[in-house]
């Protein structure tokens, strides 16, 4: 059975350019901290990727700290932070009534809704989770007003297990990991040269796709998908559609719910039909529970338990979403027959 991947917000398929950069980096024998020729070659690969990430995020290269992923980067909040109720669990784990940092997601992974960055800071510092935003919507750390930002390579076509913490120049933070003092003393441990090389290449490609208007086409495909779902189930609740009156939502994300039909049941049904989708964020979708994000947005428990997320990519076609909508509608009719 052929498979159709519609879960880009969980992880995006590895880009060929990222894979090629990783293969090239595998041939580098040296440690980036070594001063000999082989070490300098490894260091050059890391710094080339740092420049690529900086260009894609709109910051200075010296503000980029490579980490093992966005969750590790979020450990900058370990002392406690005031966290937005709809933020990802990686941030929410550090929520505290008192904190020096206000942490929020720029674009929500479950709903795609883009948040307004507060003009007046609730705390001394502002951290933005831009994991879902970079490469999909215009963003520049330099003009965002943020002091810190976190992102992950695998959300935009890079490898899993590598990410970055962006730290405004001049801001002093405690090391994420103590040890040999790599990454300007902010994250010790020998750099993951292979993953970092793939990260840099992926950011560069993602930025080019954004500038070329690829995601505008994706938004049109997403809207057609929602029209098909609505035709099959007029009572469906589309989370975030109204966000077009504000900052908007990610061009690739559709979150919809039918109270009474559990999200995980829909995910399993679609998986058997050959489609990969999610119920909630990837980090919590394996847990049978209501969406904390939707509850924070004011939705009731039955709605929060029934939501699914379909997230598209630049290579998703209208044929893909037409086949998905047909399969989903057939599953919905079966569900209606069972509960009638």
Coordinates of N, CA, C and O in Angstrom, one line a residue, residues 19 22 35 43 60 69 96 100 103 117 144 151 179 198 201 239 244 266 300 308 321:
X19 N 20.9 15.7 3.3 CA 21.5 14.4 3.3 C 22.9 14.5 2.6 O 23.9 13.9 3.1
X22 N 25.4 16.0 4.9 CA 25.8 15.1 6.0 C 26.8 14.1 5.5 O 27.7 13.7 6.2
X35 N 43.4 21.7 16.6 CA 44.0 22.8 15.9 C 44.7 22.4 14.6 O 45.1 23.2 13.8
X43 N 35.9 22.3 12.1 CA 35.4 23.6 12.6 C 34.8 24.4 11.4 O 33.8 25.1 11.6
X60 N 22.8 37.1 14.0 CA 24.2 37.1 13.8 C 24.8 35.6 14.0 O 24.3 34.9 14.9
X69 N 18.8 19.7 20.0 CA 17.4 19.8 19.6 C 16.8 21.0 20.3 O 17.4 21.6 21.2
X96 N 6.7 28.5 35.8 CA 6.7 28.9 37.2 C 6.1 30.2 37.3 O 6.2 31.1 36.4
X100 N 12.4 35.0 35.2 CA 13.1 36.1 34.5 C 12.7 36.1 33.1 O 12.8 37.2 32.4
X103 N 8.2 32.9 28.1 CA 8.5 31.9 27.0 C 7.1 31.7 26.2 O 6.1 31.4 26.9
X117 N 3.4 38.7 19.3 CA 4.5 39.0 20.2 C 4.1 40.2 21.1 O 3.8 41.2 20.5
X144 N 12.5 40.7 15.8 CA 11.4 40.1 16.6 C 11.2 40.7 18.0 O 10.1 40.5 18.5
X151 N 15.0 26.4 18.1 CA 14.5 25.8 16.9 C 15.1 24.4 16.7 O 16.1 24.1 17.4
X179 N 31.3 21.6 30.7 CA 32.3 20.7 30.3 C 33.5 21.4 29.7 O 34.1 22.2 30.3
X198 N 23.9 19.1 8.2 CA 22.6 18.9 7.6 C 21.6 19.9 8.0 O 20.8 20.4 7.2
X201 N 22.3 23.1 5.9 CA 21.8 23.0 4.5 C 20.3 23.0 4.4 O 19.7 23.6 3.5
X239 N -10.1 24.6 13.9 CA -9.4 25.4 14.9 C -8.4 26.3 14.2 O -7.6 25.9 13.4
X244 N -7.2 34.2 10.6 CA -6.9 35.1 9.5 C -7.2 36.5 9.7 O -6.7 37.4 9.1
X266 N -9.2 8.4 15.0 CA -9.0 8.9 13.6 C -7.6 8.6 13.0 O -7.4 8.3 11.9
X300 N -14.0 22.8 24.8 CA -14.4 21.9 25.9 C -13.7 20.6 25.7 O -13.0 20.3 24.7
X308 N -7.7 16.4 15.3 CA -6.6 15.9 14.6 C -5.9 17.0 13.9 O -6.5 18.1 13.6
X321 N -4.3 15.3 -1.0 CA -5.3 15.7 -0.1 C -6.7 15.3 -0.5 O -7.6 15.0 0.3

